[in-house]
Amino acid sequence: MKMVTTIAYKNMKHYKSRNILTGIAILLTTLLLYLVPTIGVDMVGAQFAMVNEIYPRWHCLIRDVDRETATKLAAHHDVLTSGLRSDVGYWAGLDVDVSMMYMDENGLDLYQMKLEEGSLPRRGNEIVVSRKLLQAAGLAGEIGDTIRISYQPLSEEGLGYVKEGEFVISGFYQEQQEEPTAFSSFVSREFAEKHIPADQIKYRFLFQVGAEENVTTDDVEEMIKGITEQFGIDEEQVHVNNEYLLANYVDPTTIPVIAVIMLIIVIAGIITIYSIYYVGMAERVREYGRMKAIGATNRQLRQMVLREGFCTALIAIPAGLLIGTLLVKAVLMLFIGSYSEDQNIMVMTTRELLNEGRIPLYHVWIYLMAAVVSLITVYFSLRKPMKMAARVSEIDAMRQQGGQSGKKKSKKTRKSYGELNVAKVSHIYLTGNKKNTVITVVSMSITGVLFMVIATVLSCANPVESASSDIRGQYELSNNVSFSNKEHPEYAWDQIVQNNALDEAMKQRLEAIDGVKEVLPVALCYATADVLEGDKIGISGLPEEWKEELMDGITEGSVTYEELKTGEKMIVHRNMLRWYPDIAIGDKLELPLFDGSEKSVTVEVAAIGDYSYGMSIFGDFMMAKEGLEKISNIGNSTAAYTIYTVHKQEPAVEDEIAAITQEYGERLGVRSWQTEYEKWKSAMAITSCACYAFFSVLGLICIMNMINTMINNVHLRKKEIGMMQAIGMTDRQLTQLLMREGVCYIAGALILSICGGSLLGYPIFLWARENGMFSISRYHYPFTSAAMLIVLLLAIQILLAWILGRSVKKESLIERVRFSE
């Protein structure tokens, strides 16, 4: 077997042009197999490192736990560490929200909050604040100083009457945000028990379970579920810290994604490497036949092919890993650097962690995985060429001047013409070995089809359309609604309608801003039904100005806008049918309302429609605003104001709206079209660059196959080309000949890529729109991407024909005529 290895090594050096192309294909395959998962893992790792740096560390939070239950939970064998928190009240008379809470040391640690100086409150009137909180409240003081504040204690009935109290500052905590809009202050347990009756005081129990690092997030959640079930705790009281779990445990959904991407790379690599070896087998038939004639066994011939490929791989794989290693940090920093420069604490923390080298960029398991998968790719690529070499017949191989191995000599003759020109000669060569031509074209087309499909999705993901789909008008001012926010019960919808900030006075105030053209209110009510399995669903009441689009969006059934004004009929968003397929046109649903009225209404499903998020805003059921006000006539049901301005971006208008929003703290939220557009633009730029970079390298792998085919054809036909030049074919005609052959490969690949990609692209667009991917709403054919593909392939072909022509002309006519296989 040592002799076999020696022959394989010599063959690798002798057929260096082919093996260089094979090596480049293996190198690029290895590069992708290493770079794609590494960048993916590092991007996720950067996000998770940021989460670990600033997010709470508890796995689960259980609300409304009494002291006795908290003690028993802390003693559970699956609870690794735990802490307590109890909400006591809120500061009063300020423009910002300031909560008062009791938290023990473990709780503070689990919330990733740190004391800059001082200690936690021990006695009744001690308090911990941040310096920014004092500044926002117009107060001043150091540790040991006394401050006077107004506050409202919290009880089962809600916030109580305002009280005045003097507190001694025992410490300052470190504020994580640069410009916080809400603050926390920490009081002692003695203070909490003094203001809340012992039978009413409830704690939030924070804990981590004793899970191993290699378990999945599902495993951790199962452990949490087991603990809560043992104590009979209701699911509504349990909140799992999903962000922290994903950052520290294995997410089972990431494995299939990485596997699919790597499978695409492997398939492209196998097709290309196999094609390179298959095209070159015709040149090797006589060589293998001679070896068999002098005693080489079938196994030895197979091993020669395999070891020759592995010798090439042993050089190409380390080179691919080395290049990937050099590119990792630059690519990662490029992705992170593409986010806008703002004061977002998450982005700033991620950049800081990367710059400080606190995020591991290189992973041994990915190096090993990429190397092993590359070797497996090479092996499967060589299986067919190995069998072809072993099937070579000694006698037939000696007779052949090239052709297919392991087959009887073909009785077919090459097509001839009475008169020859460049076009006819190129046709003879291309049809002389149709299988080689087909394999080359098809292998290139597979990547081209994938490229066109992805390009279609990216073309349809237009940032302007995505932003317009997400938000109507230029600004949207809305109530922050939450039914499960125990910290802020006033955010529940039945409380908002009683004291709604979006009243007529607010509407007039917005309309008075210079630059505002129109302000349209969108009403809302929450309801449930038997078919909804208890889930709360929003019913949107849309203004008459949206009447035309509301009607145009109907895909099934029929209803008039006048009927929608009655409150007896509604339209259902078609996305609802994926989750609640039992809803059908004609159903009359009994809907208990969550508006404080405790009444139920019966509404008929008159139609099903397809609408953007900006159209439906909060609701999956839609009717006219007048209709919603008839079924929900408790308080003010306005959920949002859609604001239209004279120009798309009005900085002065934005500043005034922001100032109005700040007056209401976290009760109101504002979104702008420009902000949504910038988000989509940034996200799509990153996605597009990543996809096109990936397919560029994948395309280079497949282009290696075309280069090999043309080089091999020229090499096998040196003698014929020399004879034709001897009888009058010019150098210019030789270049034209090579150009025509290459154009045939390129044309075939382009036809299959563009036609196949276009046919597959439209169904993928429909699927993406159906699933809300990138907020896609309209189909756009990727003309730019198609043109780029055509220009790129033609440019590669022209360059290759020029290089091959110069290579052939370097040898004299006599040397080419004497050329022998």
mmCIF file of N, CA and C in Angstrom, residues 37 42 165 229 369 472 507 552 626 684 807:
data_model
loop_
_atom_site.group_PDB
_atom_site.id
_atom_site.type_symbol
_atom_site.label_atom_id
_atom_site.label_comp_id
_atom_site.label_asym_id
_atom_site.label_seq_id
_atom_site.Cartn_x
_atom_site.Cartn_y
_atom_site.Cartn_z
ATOM 1 N N PRO A 37 -20.904 28.380 10.359
ATOM 2 C CA PRO A 37 -21.285 28.104 11.756
ATOM 3 C C PRO A 37 -20.536 28.960 12.765
ATOM 4 N N ASP A 42 -20.836 32.831 16.858
ATOM 5 C CA ASP A 42 -20.267 34.032 17.479
ATOM 6 C C ASP A 42 -21.286 35.163 17.588
ATOM 7 N N GLY A 165 -42.753 60.875 53.573
ATOM 8 C CA GLY A 165 -41.847 60.185 54.467
ATOM 9 C C GLY A 165 -40.413 60.635 54.304
ATOM 10 N N GLU A 229 -45.453 22.696 39.678
ATOM 11 C CA GLU A 229 -46.570 21.764 39.809
ATOM 12 C C GLU A 229 -46.603 21.115 41.186
ATOM 13 N N MET A 369 -15.253 19.816 13.264
ATOM 14 C CA MET A 369 -16.434 19.512 12.461
ATOM 15 C C MET A 369 -16.207 19.881 10.996
ATOM 16 N N ARG A 472 -48.684 52.852 9.724
ATOM 17 C CA ARG A 472 -49.420 53.756 8.835
ATOM 18 C C ARG A 472 -49.009 55.182 9.155
ATOM 19 N N LYS A 507 -55.922 64.650 20.791
ATOM 20 C CA LYS A 507 -56.036 64.699 19.334
ATOM 21 C C LYS A 507 -55.876 66.136 18.831
ATOM 22 N N ASP A 552 -60.633 46.332 0.121
ATOM 23 C CA ASP A 552 -59.760 45.687 -0.869
ATOM 24 C C ASP A 552 -59.037 44.472 -0.291
ATOM 25 N N GLU A 626 -67.015 53.057 14.376
ATOM 26 C CA GLU A 626 -68.349 53.278 14.919
ATOM 27 C C GLU A 626 -68.950 51.978 15.441
ATOM 28 N N MET A 684 -31.867 44.459 6.595
ATOM 29 C CA MET A 684 -31.802 43.891 5.250
ATOM 30 C C MET A 684 -30.406 44.021 4.652
ATOM 31 N N SER A 807 -2.378 30.417 -22.767
ATOM 32 C CA SER A 807 -1.666 29.219 -22.309
ATOM 33 C C SER A 807 -1.335 28.307 -23.478
#
